[in-house]
């Protein structure tokens, strides 16, 4: 396996490179269970999810027998109480397991969840082995915003397992998610970015990415955004949709010009600017000598429709 490419439902058709192998002790497991801790919007705090039947079929079980899934909301100010832990252990159905050990493990996993800024802790299966509970397989997601606080954990990040476009964007402090469409998007503000992607879909096109340059992007960041977007060979057109509030249109325009020249842009570029310093921004684009299609108001939809075709 080492040095090869692993293809699963999770990796997608392209697969992921195998650079590291984890060798685990073989154990005789019985009574596979499911346990998870995550964040719940409804209760505005952590929630524990437990089921006495874990393993690969947990999704089907949750769908067919939702009553077998036990949810315990945890008060974030109080933490996991003894009553919470006992309810979870009952939900796990730990009849043949040392109850004190089970309670200790559940509390320890909650401590891990809170102390390491975990957004998802999923143990599947949590299995019985000689009277004890064993975390036979687990998945943990961590809050990116806590990277400054969890340096040891984030130092384990393996960039070879990630989309290289997203890695480059992250280093430039850009909010970027690669998709599989053909129209590249550069927008400021997550809401406007989502609306722009909807417009592209409405006109029969498909967005190649989500990219929010934020409200304080520099010219260098805009240039890097161009590099990331055009680094995708599937991109056939680029749409820039900027509403200048904190972000100034002239700064974006200067970045667009610099970015287009830096990458030698050869695909159609449609730019819509509105807001702070919009007149200066449009003047910069007009004086650039680049083949930039300026879009305003209703004309944006027409240009998107053209690009989608």
XYZ file of C-alpha atoms in Angstrom:
309
model
C 0.000 0.000 0.000
C 2.827 2.397 0.857
C 3.539 4.704 -2.052
C 0.354 3.703 -3.838
C -2.972 5.472 -4.329
C -5.994 4.578 -2.235
C -9.386 4.963 -3.917
C -12.524 4.775 -1.755
C -15.948 6.426 -1.648
C -14.436 9.070 0.640
C -11.445 9.919 -1.589
C -13.311 10.162 -4.883
C -12.183 8.688 -8.184
C -8.759 10.365 -8.074
C -7.856 8.713 -4.778
C -5.299 9.799 -2.185
C -1.566 9.022 -1.974
C -0.514 6.598 0.760
C 2.475 8.160 2.521
C 1.975 6.699 5.991
C 0.780 3.378 7.342
C -0.708 2.801 10.768
C -0.076 -0.696 12.107
C -2.576 -1.640 14.821
C -2.775 -4.567 17.193
C -5.290 -7.195 16.188
C -7.973 -7.652 18.844
C -10.981 -9.872 19.332
C -13.800 -7.353 19.466
C -17.425 -7.972 20.303
C -20.504 -5.873 20.870
C -19.637 -3.077 18.407
C -21.155 0.246 19.433
C -21.268 3.807 18.125
C -20.312 6.946 20.036
C -19.906 10.544 18.881
C -19.599 14.064 20.249
C -20.402 17.014 18.045
C -21.884 20.504 18.166
C -25.656 20.937 17.993
C -27.275 24.130 16.713
C -30.625 23.329 18.320
C -29.246 23.143 21.868
C -26.364 25.577 21.199
C -23.866 23.211 22.756
C -22.236 19.785 22.547
C -24.359 16.691 22.060
C -23.372 13.067 22.658
C -24.759 10.421 20.315
C -24.760 6.783 21.394
C -26.009 3.546 19.923
C -25.657 -0.039 21.114
C -25.173 -1.198 17.519
C -22.213 0.332 15.695
C -20.073 -0.722 12.762
C -20.393 -0.023 9.071
C -24.202 0.029 9.007
C -24.745 2.883 11.483
C -26.220 5.185 8.797
C -28.766 2.576 7.748
C -29.600 1.805 11.361
C -30.181 5.486 12.157
C -32.491 5.736 9.155
C -34.477 2.552 9.784
C -34.513 2.557 13.604
C -34.067 6.168 14.800
C -35.346 5.219 18.267
C -32.152 3.217 18.870
C -30.051 6.378 18.651
C -29.655 8.070 22.038
C -28.853 11.787 22.108
C -27.698 13.526 25.268
C -27.402 17.322 25.160
C -24.591 18.622 27.362
C -24.661 21.995 29.056
C -21.407 23.668 27.922
C -21.190 25.673 31.149
C -21.524 22.636 33.415
C -19.719 20.102 31.235
C -20.578 16.404 31.200
C -22.242 15.507 34.480
C -22.448 12.044 36.070
C -26.092 11.876 34.958
C -25.088 12.689 31.366
C -22.374 10.027 31.366
C -24.732 7.381 32.814
C -27.362 8.164 30.159
C -24.731 7.754 27.446
C -23.472 4.445 28.858
C -27.059 3.160 29.001
C -27.485 4.182 25.369
C -24.342 2.262 24.478
C -25.761 -0.849 26.124
C -22.604 -1.627 28.075
C -24.005 -4.597 29.992
C -20.908 -6.792 29.713
C -18.447 -3.981 30.342
C -17.059 -2.587 33.580
C -19.482 0.290 34.200
C -16.945 2.430 36.064
C -14.496 2.034 33.166
C -17.210 2.935 30.650
C -18.135 6.090 32.578
C -14.463 7.091 32.851
C -13.897 6.653 29.114
C -16.981 8.642 28.122
C -15.919 11.523 30.393
C -12.341 11.338 29.077
C -13.581 11.652 25.504
C -15.613 14.714 26.450
C -12.511 16.236 28.055
C -10.627 15.589 24.805
C -13.489 17.172 22.849
C -13.392 20.427 24.811
C -9.672 20.764 25.544
C -8.569 20.175 21.924
C -11.214 22.332 20.190
C -12.779 19.302 18.500
C -15.861 19.845 16.325
C -16.509 16.125 15.771
C -15.326 13.090 17.736
C -16.708 9.897 16.229
C -15.790 6.423 17.506
C -17.121 3.641 15.303
C -16.857 1.016 16.495
C -16.511 1.523 20.197
C -16.193 -2.172 20.956
C -16.122 -4.516 23.901
C -12.847 -6.354 24.471
C -12.268 -8.481 27.567
C -14.651 -6.461 29.714
C -13.375 -3.055 28.570
C -14.367 -0.548 25.917
C -11.883 -0.100 23.067
C -11.935 2.750 20.548
C -11.265 0.482 17.573
C -11.634 3.253 14.988
C -12.142 6.980 15.338
C -12.418 10.230 13.418
C -11.736 13.703 14.802
C -12.320 17.104 13.214
C -10.755 20.222 14.739
C -11.812 23.857 14.615
C -9.526 25.692 12.164
C -10.019 28.877 14.165
C -8.227 27.219 17.083
C -5.044 26.445 15.130
C -3.136 29.070 17.137
C -4.134 27.244 20.329
C -3.629 23.677 19.075
C -0.245 24.002 17.370
C 0.866 20.445 18.133
C -2.269 19.013 16.539
C -2.204 21.197 13.436
C 1.497 20.428 12.954
C 0.336 16.905 12.015
C -1.498 18.242 8.957
C -0.595 16.280 5.803
C -1.035 18.615 2.842
C -0.455 15.778 0.366
C -3.936 14.503 1.286
C -5.593 17.810 0.391
C -6.561 19.611 -2.799
C -3.405 21.561 -3.780
C -5.590 24.515 -4.797
C -7.064 24.685 -1.313
C -3.617 24.396 0.262
C -2.317 27.342 -1.791
C -5.415 29.399 -0.995
C -5.101 28.639 2.732
C -1.506 29.895 2.747
C -2.722 33.158 1.177
C -5.499 33.396 3.807
C -8.234 32.962 1.184
C -11.517 31.140 1.781
C -11.473 28.689 -1.133
C -13.241 25.407 -1.858
C -12.562 23.634 -5.139
C -15.549 22.329 -7.105
C -15.825 20.512 -10.436
C -17.354 23.200 -12.673
C -15.939 25.359 -15.462
C -16.610 28.957 -14.347
C -14.156 30.319 -11.798
C -15.559 32.700 -9.165
C -13.889 35.412 -7.099
C -16.266 37.204 -4.745
C -16.096 39.087 -1.453
C -18.436 37.863 1.242
C -19.726 34.331 1.730
C -23.359 35.315 1.083
C -22.572 37.045 -2.191
C -20.343 34.131 -3.174
C -23.198 31.670 -2.668
C -25.606 33.925 -4.595
C -23.083 34.220 -7.439
C -22.790 30.455 -7.641
C -26.590 30.230 -7.741
C -26.674 32.697 -10.649
C -24.175 30.561 -12.555
C -26.285 27.433 -11.988
C -29.471 29.298 -12.909
C -28.005 30.087 -16.328
C -26.922 26.515 -16.987
C -23.291 26.843 -15.944
C -21.355 25.203 -13.117
C -19.050 26.987 -10.644
C -15.468 25.744 -10.491
C -14.971 26.985 -6.960
C -16.158 28.945 -3.980
C -13.733 31.802 -3.276
C -14.378 34.561 -0.758
C -11.504 37.064 -0.704
C -12.964 38.649 2.433
C -13.297 42.283 3.357
C -9.625 43.133 3.803
C -7.919 41.430 0.856
C -4.702 42.946 -0.452
C -3.566 43.237 -4.047
C -1.199 40.327 -3.430
C -4.069 38.136 -2.189
C -6.177 38.942 -5.250
C -3.230 38.016 -7.480
C -2.842 34.717 -5.645
C -6.581 34.103 -6.015
C -6.127 34.403 -9.787
C -3.283 31.890 -9.657
C -5.354 29.404 -7.688
C -8.447 29.692 -9.880
C -6.628 29.550 -13.210
C -4.482 26.666 -11.956
C -7.576 24.505 -12.550
C -7.428 23.336 -16.174
C -11.227 22.914 -16.247
C -11.872 26.655 -15.816
C -13.077 28.183 -19.123
C -14.146 31.617 -17.818
C -13.629 33.741 -14.720
C -16.307 35.801 -12.998
C -15.380 38.469 -10.446
C -18.315 39.861 -8.458
C -17.341 42.477 -5.879
C -19.495 44.662 -3.656
C -17.147 47.134 -2.018
C -17.912 47.934 1.596
C -14.830 47.598 3.743
C -13.169 46.173 0.644
C -12.413 48.998 -1.814
C -13.112 48.484 -5.518
C -9.885 50.198 -6.589
C -7.812 47.735 -4.528
C -9.664 44.805 -6.082
C -9.274 46.298 -9.565
C -5.527 46.737 -9.107
C -5.306 43.139 -7.928
C -7.347 41.928 -10.904
C -5.040 43.683 -13.350
C -1.905 42.416 -11.580
C -3.310 38.916 -11.323
C -4.396 38.730 -14.958
C -0.973 39.894 -16.126
C 0.894 37.598 -13.712
C -0.857 34.433 -14.922
C -1.070 35.495 -18.568
C -4.863 35.167 -18.475
C -6.239 33.846 -21.755
C -9.795 32.883 -20.738
C -12.774 35.318 -20.707
C -12.848 37.584 -17.654
C -16.110 39.203 -16.522
C -15.906 41.765 -13.698
C -18.723 43.424 -11.802
C -17.757 46.137 -9.302
C -20.095 48.124 -7.046
C -19.592 50.112 -3.851
C -16.660 51.970 -2.302
C -14.340 53.646 -4.848
C -16.168 51.974 -7.735
C -15.355 54.798 -10.190
C -11.633 54.515 -9.470
C -11.835 50.741 -9.780
C -13.526 50.874 -13.180
C -10.977 53.425 -14.376
C -8.131 51.070 -13.427
C -9.745 48.222 -15.378
C -10.415 50.444 -18.405
C -6.814 51.692 -18.500
C -5.307 48.217 -18.111
C -5.372 47.320 -21.786
C -6.684 43.874 -20.841
C -9.686 42.201 -22.418
C -12.003 42.592 -19.437
C -15.780 42.494 -19.848
C -17.367 44.988 -17.448
C -20.774 43.936 -16.117
C -23.303 46.115 -14.318
C -26.723 45.270 -12.901
C -28.805 43.196 -15.292
C -25.913 42.777 -17.719
C -24.221 40.458 -15.208
C -26.811 37.754 -15.849
C -26.381 38.132 -19.601
C -22.601 37.695 -19.343
C -22.998 34.699 -17.032
C -25.421 33.171 -19.511
C -22.851 33.689 -22.296
C -20.052 32.159 -20.214
C -22.219 29.181 -19.304
C -22.740 28.461 -22.987
